[in-house]
């Protein structure tokens, strides 16, 4: 597999990064050992910075896994904030809850177990930031539900928009990803790029991150 970021560059940037909480190192180690897909540390740091920069106090995450990205964002939130994180895998959600409690962040994070789709219509927005990192085939269909939950000026951040480069024509000789997921991400990227409700930045950080700013009435 051809890396999106040269390994020496990734290692150099990792070396410059500071963890906002030491538990992140253990969650990452567990994720890597158990084959749980979690964001790249540079993506985690980006999420932390964005959350802090916009002064977010209400955040929604699709796909908690064992809480790695959740902790990156929660450590950027004031204690009176709310981060709702949705995870359909009970074992992973339980592990995430334990890590969040250990880090003293369970006062501001609510990990809800079940299909995200089942919760979305029950959630009271608006959210300042939504992090989409769930089922890749749901990225497109879920966009219509997530956009109204975001405040004007809020951020829809999406991970895996490059999918090991497999959405990029000619980048990979031997694709190894599920082709249904690859097609779904490519379609989502095209839809988000054309969506008049958002202006989007496309970053080759980690596995590719899209930062879509929801436009307001005056934009
Ligand atoms: C890529 S992992 C999330 C990683 C996590 N955001 C992190 O970086 O630490 C995706 C997770 O989303 C969960 N998931 C996928 N689709 C979902 C859905 N529709 N509703 C709830 N959870 C979902 C999966 O069970 C999986 O644990």
CSV table of N, CA, C and O in Angstrom, one decimal, residues 30-139:
chain,number,residue,atom,x,y,z
A,30,UNK,N,-4.3,0.1,22.3
A,30,UNK,CA,-5.3,-1.0,22.3
A,30,UNK,C,-5.9,-1.1,20.9
A,30,UNK,O,-6.2,-2.2,20.4
A,31,UNK,N,-6.2,0.1,20.3
A,31,UNK,CA,-6.9,0.1,19.0
A,31,UNK,C,-6.0,-0.6,18.0
A,31,UNK,O,-6.5,-1.4,17.2
A,32,UNK,N,-4.7,-0.3,18.0
A,32,UNK,CA,-3.8,-0.9,17.0
A,32,UNK,C,-3.7,-2.4,17.2
A,32,UNK,O,-3.7,-3.2,16.3
A,33,UNK,N,-3.6,-2.8,18.5
A,33,UNK,CA,-3.4,-4.2,18.8
A,33,UNK,C,-4.6,-5.0,18.5
A,33,UNK,O,-4.5,-6.2,18.0
A,34,UNK,N,-5.8,-4.4,18.7
A,34,UNK,CA,-7.0,-5.2,18.5
A,34,UNK,C,-7.6,-5.0,17.1
A,34,UNK,O,-8.7,-5.5,16.7
A,35,UNK,N,-6.9,-4.2,16.2
A,35,UNK,CA,-7.4,-4.0,14.9
A,35,UNK,C,-8.7,-3.1,14.8
A,35,UNK,O,-9.5,-3.2,13.9
A,36,UNK,N,-8.9,-2.2,15.8
A,36,UNK,CA,-10.0,-1.3,15.8
A,36,UNK,C,-9.6,-0.1,15.0
A,36,UNK,O,-8.6,0.5,15.3
A,37,UNK,N,-10.4,0.3,14.0
A,37,UNK,CA,-10.0,1.4,13.2
A,37,UNK,C,-10.2,2.8,14.0
A,37,UNK,O,-11.3,3.1,14.4
A,38,UNK,N,-9.1,3.5,14.2
A,38,UNK,CA,-9.2,4.8,14.9
A,38,UNK,C,-8.5,5.8,14.0
A,38,UNK,O,-7.7,5.5,13.1
A,39,UNK,N,-8.8,7.1,14.3
A,39,UNK,CA,-8.2,8.2,13.5
A,39,UNK,C,-6.7,8.2,13.7
A,39,UNK,O,-6.2,7.8,14.8
A,40,UNK,N,-6.0,8.7,12.7
A,40,UNK,CA,-4.6,9.0,12.8
A,40,UNK,C,-4.4,10.1,13.9
A,40,UNK,O,-5.3,10.9,14.1
A,41,UNK,N,-3.3,10.0,14.7
A,41,UNK,CA,-3.1,11.0,15.8
A,41,UNK,C,-3.1,12.4,15.2
A,41,UNK,O,-3.6,13.4,15.9
A,42,UNK,N,-2.6,12.6,14.0
A,42,UNK,CA,-2.7,14.0,13.4
A,42,UNK,C,-4.1,14.5,13.2
A,42,UNK,O,-4.4,15.6,13.4
A,43,UNK,N,-5.0,13.5,12.9
A,43,UNK,CA,-6.4,13.8,12.7
A,43,UNK,C,-7.0,14.1,14.1
A,43,UNK,O,-7.8,15.1,14.2
A,44,UNK,N,-6.6,13.4,15.1
A,44,UNK,CA,-7.0,13.6,16.5
A,44,UNK,C,-6.7,15.0,16.9
A,44,UNK,O,-7.5,15.8,17.5
A,45,UNK,N,-5.4,15.4,16.6
A,45,UNK,CA,-5.0,16.7,17.0
A,45,UNK,C,-5.7,17.8,16.2
A,45,UNK,O,-6.1,18.9,16.8
A,46,UNK,N,-6.0,17.5,15.0
A,46,UNK,CA,-6.8,18.5,14.2
A,46,UNK,C,-8.2,18.6,14.8
A,46,UNK,O,-8.7,19.8,14.9
A,47,UNK,N,-8.9,17.5,15.2
A,47,UNK,CA,-10.2,17.6,15.8
A,47,UNK,C,-10.2,18.4,17.1
A,47,UNK,O,-11.0,19.2,17.4
A,48,UNK,N,-9.1,18.2,17.9
A,48,UNK,CA,-9.0,18.9,19.1
A,48,UNK,C,-8.8,20.4,18.9
A,48,UNK,O,-9.5,21.2,19.5
A,49,UNK,N,-8.0,20.7,17.9
A,49,UNK,CA,-7.8,22.1,17.6
A,49,UNK,C,-9.0,22.8,17.0
A,49,UNK,O,-9.4,24.0,17.4
A,50,UNK,N,-9.8,22.1,16.2
A,50,UNK,CA,-11.0,22.7,15.6
A,50,UNK,C,-12.0,22.9,16.7
A,50,UNK,O,-12.7,24.0,16.7
A,51,UNK,N,-12.2,21.9,17.5
A,51,UNK,CA,-13.2,22.0,18.6
A,51,UNK,C,-12.9,23.2,19.5
A,51,UNK,O,-13.8,24.0,19.8
A,52,UNK,N,-11.6,23.4,19.8
A,52,UNK,CA,-11.2,24.5,20.7
A,52,UNK,C,-11.3,25.8,19.9
A,52,UNK,O,-11.8,26.8,20.4
A,53,UNK,N,-10.9,25.8,18.6
A,53,UNK,CA,-10.9,27.1,17.9
A,53,UNK,C,-12.3,27.7,17.7
A,53,UNK,O,-12.4,28.9,17.7
A,54,UNK,N,-13.3,26.9,17.5
A,54,UNK,CA,-14.6,27.4,17.3
A,54,UNK,C,-15.4,27.6,18.6
A,54,UNK,O,-16.6,28.0,18.6
A,55,UNK,N,-14.7,27.3,19.7
A,55,UNK,CA,-15.4,27.4,21.0
A,55,UNK,C,-16.6,26.5,21.1
A,55,UNK,O,-17.6,26.8,21.7
A,56,UNK,N,-16.5,25.3,20.6
A,56,UNK,CA,-17.6,24.3,20.6
A,56,UNK,C,-18.0,24.0,22.0
A,56,UNK,O,-17.1,23.8,22.9
A,57,UNK,N,-19.3,23.9,22.2
A,57,UNK,CA,-19.8,23.3,23.5
A,57,UNK,C,-20.8,22.2,23.2
A,57,UNK,O,-21.3,21.6,24.2
A,58,UNK,N,-21.1,22.0,21.9
A,58,UNK,CA,-22.1,20.9,21.6
A,58,UNK,C,-21.5,20.2,20.4
A,58,UNK,O,-21.5,20.8,19.3
A,59,UNK,N,-21.2,18.9,20.6
A,59,UNK,CA,-20.5,18.1,19.5
A,59,UNK,C,-21.2,16.8,19.3
A,59,UNK,O,-21.7,16.2,20.3
A,60,UNK,N,-21.3,16.4,18.1
A,60,UNK,CA,-21.9,15.1,17.8
A,60,UNK,C,-20.9,14.2,17.0
A,60,UNK,O,-20.2,14.8,16.1
A,61,UNK,N,-20.7,13.0,17.4
A,61,UNK,CA,-19.8,12.1,16.7
A,61,UNK,C,-20.5,10.8,16.3
A,61,UNK,O,-21.3,10.2,17.0
A,62,UNK,N,-20.3,10.5,15.0
A,62,UNK,CA,-20.9,9.2,14.5
A,62,UNK,C,-19.7,8.2,14.4
A,62,UNK,O,-18.8,8.4,13.6
A,63,UNK,N,-19.7,7.2,15.3
A,63,UNK,CA,-18.7,6.2,15.3
A,63,UNK,C,-17.7,6.5,16.4
A,63,UNK,O,-16.7,7.1,16.2
A,64,UNK,N,-18.0,6.0,17.6
A,64,UNK,CA,-17.1,6.2,18.8
A,64,UNK,C,-15.9,5.2,18.8
A,64,UNK,O,-14.8,5.6,19.2
A,65,UNK,N,-16.2,4.0,18.3
A,65,UNK,CA,-15.2,2.9,18.5
A,65,UNK,C,-14.9,2.8,20.0
A,65,UNK,O,-15.8,2.8,20.8
A,66,UNK,N,-13.6,2.9,20.3
A,66,UNK,CA,-13.2,2.7,21.8
A,66,UNK,C,-12.8,4.1,22.4
A,66,UNK,O,-12.2,4.2,23.4
A,67,UNK,N,-13.3,5.2,21.7
A,67,UNK,CA,-13.2,6.5,22.3
A,67,UNK,C,-12.0,7.3,22.0
A,67,UNK,O,-11.8,8.4,22.6
A,68,UNK,N,-11.2,6.9,21.0
A,68,UNK,CA,-9.9,7.7,20.8
A,68,UNK,C,-10.2,9.1,20.3
A,68,UNK,O,-9.8,10.1,20.9
A,69,UNK,N,-11.0,9.2,19.1
A,69,UNK,CA,-11.3,10.6,18.6
A,69,UNK,C,-12.2,11.3,19.6
A,69,UNK,O,-12.1,12.5,19.8
A,70,UNK,N,-13.0,10.6,20.4
A,70,UNK,CA,-13.9,11.2,21.4
A,70,UNK,C,-13.0,11.9,22.4
A,70,UNK,O,-13.4,13.1,22.8
A,71,UNK,N,-12.0,11.3,22.9
A,71,UNK,CA,-11.1,11.9,23.9
A,71,UNK,C,-10.4,13.1,23.3
A,71,UNK,O,-10.3,14.2,24.0
A,72,UNK,N,-9.9,13.0,22.1
A,72,UNK,CA,-9.3,14.2,21.5
A,72,UNK,C,-10.2,15.4,21.5
A,72,UNK,O,-9.8,16.5,21.8
A,73,UNK,N,-11.5,15.2,21.1
A,73,UNK,CA,-12.4,16.3,21.1
A,73,UNK,C,-12.9,16.7,22.5
A,73,UNK,O,-12.9,17.9,22.8
A,74,UNK,N,-13.2,15.7,23.4
A,74,UNK,CA,-13.7,16.0,24.7
A,74,UNK,C,-12.7,16.9,25.5
A,74,UNK,O,-13.1,17.7,26.3
A,75,UNK,N,-11.4,16.6,25.3
A,75,UNK,CA,-10.4,17.4,26.1
A,75,UNK,C,-10.3,18.8,25.6
A,75,UNK,O,-9.6,19.6,26.2
A,76,UNK,N,-11.0,19.2,24.5
A,76,UNK,CA,-11.0,20.6,24.0
A,76,UNK,C,-12.3,21.3,24.5
A,76,UNK,O,-12.5,22.4,24.1
A,77,UNK,N,-13.1,20.6,25.2
A,77,UNK,CA,-14.5,21.1,25.6
A,77,UNK,C,-14.5,21.6,27.0
A,77,UNK,O,-13.9,20.9,27.9
A,78,UNK,N,-15.1,22.7,27.3
A,78,UNK,CA,-15.3,23.1,28.7
A,78,UNK,C,-16.2,22.1,29.4
A,78,UNK,O,-17.0,21.4,28.7
A,79,UNK,N,-16.1,22.0,30.7
A,79,UNK,CA,-16.8,20.9,31.5
A,79,UNK,C,-18.4,21.0,31.3
A,79,UNK,O,-19.1,20.0,31.5
A,80,UNK,N,-18.9,22.2,31.0
A,80,UNK,CA,-20.3,22.3,30.9
A,80,UNK,C,-20.9,21.9,29.5
A,80,UNK,O,-22.0,22.1,29.2
A,81,UNK,N,-20.0,21.4,28.7
A,81,UNK,CA,-20.3,21.0,27.3
A,81,UNK,C,-21.0,19.7,27.2
A,81,UNK,O,-21.1,18.9,28.2
A,82,UNK,N,-21.4,19.4,25.9
A,82,UNK,CA,-22.0,18.0,25.7
A,82,UNK,C,-21.4,17.5,24.4
A,82,UNK,O,-21.5,18.2,23.3
A,83,UNK,N,-20.9,16.3,24.5
A,83,UNK,CA,-20.5,15.6,23.3
A,83,UNK,C,-21.3,14.3,23.2
A,83,UNK,O,-21.2,13.5,24.2
A,84,UNK,N,-22.1,14.1,22.2
A,84,UNK,CA,-22.9,12.9,22.1
A,84,UNK,C,-22.2,12.1,21.0
A,84,UNK,O,-21.9,12.5,19.9
A,85,UNK,N,-21.8,10.8,21.4
A,85,UNK,CA,-21.1,10.0,20.5
A,85,UNK,C,-21.9,8.7,20.3
A,85,UNK,O,-22.3,8.0,21.2
A,86,UNK,N,-22.1,8.3,19.0
A,86,UNK,CA,-23.0,7.2,18.7
A,86,UNK,C,-22.2,6.0,18.2
A,86,UNK,O,-21.3,6.1,17.3
A,87,UNK,N,-22.4,4.8,18.8
A,87,UNK,CA,-21.7,3.6,18.5
A,87,UNK,C,-22.6,2.4,18.5
A,87,UNK,O,-23.3,2.2,19.5
A,88,UNK,N,-22.6,1.6,17.4
A,88,UNK,CA,-23.5,0.5,17.4
A,88,UNK,C,-22.9,-0.8,18.0
A,88,UNK,O,-23.7,-1.8,18.3
A,89,UNK,N,-21.6,-0.8,18.2
A,89,UNK,CA,-20.9,-2.0,18.8
A,89,UNK,C,-20.8,-1.8,20.3
A,89,UNK,O,-20.1,-1.0,20.8
A,90,UNK,N,-21.6,-2.7,21.1
A,90,UNK,CA,-21.7,-2.5,22.5
A,90,UNK,C,-20.3,-2.7,23.2
A,90,UNK,O,-20.0,-2.0,24.2
A,91,UNK,N,-19.5,-3.7,22.8
A,91,UNK,CA,-18.3,-3.9,23.4
A,91,UNK,C,-17.4,-2.7,23.3
A,91,UNK,O,-16.7,-2.2,24.2
A,92,UNK,N,-17.3,-2.1,22.1
A,92,UNK,CA,-16.5,-0.9,21.8
A,92,UNK,C,-17.0,0.3,22.7
A,92,UNK,O,-16.2,1.0,23.3
A,93,UNK,N,-18.3,0.4,22.7
A,93,UNK,CA,-18.9,1.6,23.4
A,93,UNK,C,-18.6,1.4,24.9
A,93,UNK,O,-18.3,2.4,25.6
A,94,UNK,N,-18.6,0.2,25.4
A,94,UNK,CA,-18.3,0.0,26.8
A,94,UNK,C,-16.9,0.4,27.1
A,94,UNK,O,-16.6,1.0,28.2
A,95,UNK,N,-16.0,0.0,26.2
A,95,UNK,CA,-14.6,0.3,26.4
A,95,UNK,C,-14.4,1.8,26.4
A,95,UNK,O,-13.6,2.4,27.2
A,96,UNK,N,-15.1,2.5,25.4
A,96,UNK,CA,-15.0,4.0,25.3
A,96,UNK,C,-15.5,4.6,26.6
A,96,UNK,O,-14.8,5.5,27.1
A,97,UNK,N,-16.6,4.1,27.2
A,97,UNK,CA,-17.1,4.7,28.4
A,97,UNK,C,-16.1,4.6,29.5
A,97,UNK,O,-15.9,5.5,30.3
A,98,UNK,N,-15.4,3.4,29.6
A,98,UNK,CA,-14.4,3.2,30.7
A,98,UNK,C,-13.3,4.2,30.5
A,98,UNK,O,-12.8,4.8,31.5
A,99,UNK,N,-12.8,4.4,29.3
A,99,UNK,CA,-11.7,5.3,29.1
A,99,UNK,C,-12.1,6.7,29.4
A,99,UNK,O,-11.3,7.5,30.0
A,100,UNK,N,-13.3,7.1,29.0
A,100,UNK,CA,-13.8,8.5,29.3
A,100,UNK,C,-13.9,8.7,30.8
A,100,UNK,O,-13.5,9.8,31.3
A,101,UNK,N,-14.4,7.7,31.5
A,101,UNK,CA,-14.5,7.8,33.0
A,101,UNK,C,-13.1,8.0,33.6
A,101,UNK,O,-12.9,8.8,34.5
A,102,UNK,N,-12.2,7.1,33.1
A,102,UNK,CA,-10.8,7.2,33.6
A,102,UNK,C,-10.2,8.5,33.4
A,102,UNK,O,-9.4,9.1,34.3
A,103,UNK,N,-10.5,9.2,32.3
A,103,UNK,CA,-9.9,10.5,31.9
A,103,UNK,C,-10.7,11.6,32.6
A,103,UNK,O,-10.3,12.8,32.4
A,104,UNK,N,-11.7,11.3,33.3
A,104,UNK,CA,-12.5,12.4,34.0
A,104,UNK,C,-13.3,13.2,33.0
A,104,UNK,O,-13.7,14.3,33.2
A,105,UNK,N,-13.7,12.6,31.8
A,105,UNK,CA,-14.4,13.3,30.8
A,105,UNK,C,-15.9,12.8,30.6
A,105,UNK,O,-16.6,13.3,29.8
A,106,UNK,N,-16.3,11.9,31.5
A,106,UNK,CA,-17.6,11.4,31.4
A,106,UNK,C,-18.7,12.4,31.8
A,106,UNK,O,-19.9,12.1,31.6
A,107,UNK,N,-18.3,13.5,32.4
A,107,UNK,CA,-19.3,14.5,32.7
A,107,UNK,C,-19.8,15.2,31.5
A,107,UNK,O,-20.9,15.8,31.5
A,108,UNK,N,-19.0,15.2,30.4
A,108,UNK,CA,-19.4,15.9,29.2
A,108,UNK,C,-19.7,15.1,28.0
A,108,UNK,O,-20.0,15.6,26.9
A,109,UNK,N,-19.5,13.8,28.1
A,109,UNK,CA,-19.7,12.9,27.0
A,109,UNK,C,-20.7,11.8,27.3
A,109,UNK,O,-20.7,11.2,28.3
A,110,UNK,N,-21.6,11.7,26.3
A,110,UNK,CA,-22.7,10.7,26.4
A,110,UNK,C,-22.5,9.7,25.2
A,110,UNK,O,-22.8,10.1,24.1
A,111,UNK,N,-22.0,8.5,25.5
A,111,UNK,CA,-21.8,7.5,24.5
A,111,UNK,C,-23.2,6.7,24.4
A,111,UNK,O,-23.6,6.1,25.3
A,112,UNK,N,-23.8,6.8,23.2
A,112,UNK,CA,-25.1,6.1,23.1
A,112,UNK,C,-24.9,4.9,22.2
A,112,UNK,O,-24.3,5.0,21.1
A,113,UNK,N,-25.5,3.8,22.6
A,113,UNK,CA,-25.3,2.5,21.9
A,113,UNK,C,-26.4,2.2,20.9
A,113,UNK,O,-27.6,2.2,21.4
A,114,UNK,N,-26.1,2.0,19.7
A,114,UNK,CA,-27.1,1.7,18.7
A,114,UNK,C,-26.8,2.3,17.3
A,114,UNK,O,-25.8,3.0,17.2
A,115,UNK,N,-27.7,2.0,16.4
A,115,UNK,CA,-27.5,2.6,15.0
A,115,UNK,C,-27.7,4.1,15.0
A,115,UNK,O,-28.7,4.6,15.6
A,116,UNK,N,-26.8,4.8,14.5
A,116,UNK,CA,-26.8,6.3,14.5
A,116,UNK,C,-28.1,6.8,13.9
A,116,UNK,O,-28.8,7.7,14.4
A,117,UNK,N,-28.6,6.1,12.9
A,117,UNK,CA,-29.8,6.5,12.2
A,117,UNK,C,-31.0,6.6,13.1
A,117,UNK,O,-31.9,7.4,12.9
A,118,UNK,N,-31.0,5.7,14.1
A,118,UNK,CA,-32.1,5.6,15.0
A,118,UNK,C,-32.2,6.8,15.9
A,118,UNK,O,-33.2,7.1,16.5
A,119,UNK,N,-31.0,7.4,16.2
A,119,UNK,CA,-30.9,8.5,17.2
A,119,UNK,C,-31.0,9.9,16.5
A,119,UNK,O,-31.5,10.8,17.2
A,120,UNK,N,-30.6,10.0,15.2
A,120,UNK,CA,-30.5,11.3,14.7
A,120,UNK,C,-31.7,12.2,14.8
A,120,UNK,O,-31.6,13.3,15.1
A,121,UNK,N,-32.9,11.6,14.5
A,121,UNK,CA,-34.1,12.4,14.5
A,121,UNK,C,-34.5,12.8,15.9
A,121,UNK,O,-35.4,13.6,16.2
A,122,UNK,N,-33.9,12.1,16.9
A,122,UNK,CA,-34.3,12.4,18.3
A,122,UNK,C,-33.3,13.4,19.0
A,122,UNK,O,-33.6,13.9,20.0
A,123,UNK,N,-32.2,13.7,18.3
A,123,UNK,CA,-31.2,14.6,18.9
A,123,UNK,C,-31.7,16.1,18.7
A,123,UNK,O,-32.1,16.5,17.6
A,124,UNK,N,-31.5,16.8,19.8
A,124,UNK,CA,-31.8,18.3,19.7
A,124,UNK,C,-30.5,19.0,19.3
A,124,UNK,O,-29.6,19.0,20.1
A,125,UNK,N,-30.5,19.6,18.1
A,125,UNK,CA,-29.4,20.5,17.7
A,125,UNK,C,-29.7,21.8,18.3
A,125,UNK,O,-30.5,22.0,19.1
A,126,UNK,N,-29.0,22.9,17.8
A,126,UNK,CA,-27.9,22.7,16.8
A,126,UNK,C,-26.6,22.3,17.5
A,126,UNK,O,-26.3,22.7,18.6
A,127,UNK,N,-25.7,21.6,16.7
A,127,UNK,CA,-24.4,21.2,17.2
A,127,UNK,C,-23.4,22.2,16.5
A,127,UNK,O,-23.6,22.7,15.4
A,128,UNK,N,-22.3,22.4,17.3
A,128,UNK,CA,-21.2,23.3,16.7
A,128,UNK,C,-20.3,22.5,15.8
A,128,UNK,O,-19.8,23.1,14.9
A,129,UNK,N,-20.2,21.2,16.1
A,129,UNK,CA,-19.3,20.4,15.3
A,129,UNK,C,-19.9,19.0,15.2
A,129,UNK,O,-20.3,18.5,16.3
A,130,UNK,N,-19.9,18.4,14.0
A,130,UNK,CA,-20.3,17.0,13.9
A,130,UNK,C,-19.1,16.3,13.2
A,130,UNK,O,-18.5,16.7,12.2
A,131,UNK,N,-18.7,15.2,13.9
A,131,UNK,CA,-17.6,14.4,13.3
A,131,UNK,C,-18.2,13.1,12.8
A,131,UNK,O,-18.7,12.3,13.5
A,132,UNK,N,-18.1,12.9,11.5
A,132,UNK,CA,-18.6,11.7,10.8
A,132,UNK,C,-17.5,10.7,10.6
A,132,UNK,O,-16.5,11.0,9.8
A,133,UNK,N,-17.6,9.6,11.3
A,133,UNK,CA,-16.6,8.6,11.1
A,133,UNK,C,-17.2,7.2,11.2
A,133,UNK,O,-16.6,6.2,11.7
A,134,UNK,N,-18.5,7.1,10.8
A,134,UNK,CA,-19.2,5.8,10.9
A,134,UNK,C,-19.1,5.0,9.6
A,134,UNK,O,-18.1,5.1,8.9
A,135,UNK,N,-20.1,4.3,9.4
A,135,UNK,CA,-20.2,3.4,8.2
A,135,UNK,C,-20.1,4.2,6.9
A,135,UNK,O,-20.8,5.2,6.7
A,136,UNK,N,-19.1,3.8,6.1
A,136,UNK,CA,-18.8,4.7,4.9
A,136,UNK,C,-20.0,4.7,3.9
A,136,UNK,O,-20.2,5.7,3.2
A,137,UNK,N,-20.8,3.6,3.8
A,137,UNK,CA,-21.9,3.6,2.9
A,137,UNK,C,-23.0,4.6,3.4
A,137,UNK,O,-23.9,4.9,2.6
A,138,UNK,N,-22.9,5.0,4.7
A,138,UNK,CA,-23.9,5.9,5.2
A,138,UNK,C,-23.5,7.4,5.1
A,138,UNK,O,-24.3,8.3,5.4
A,139,UNK,N,-22.3,7.6,4.7
A,139,UNK,CA,-21.9,9.0,4.6
A,139,UNK,C,-22.9,9.9,3.8
A,139,UNK,O,-23.3,10.9,4.2
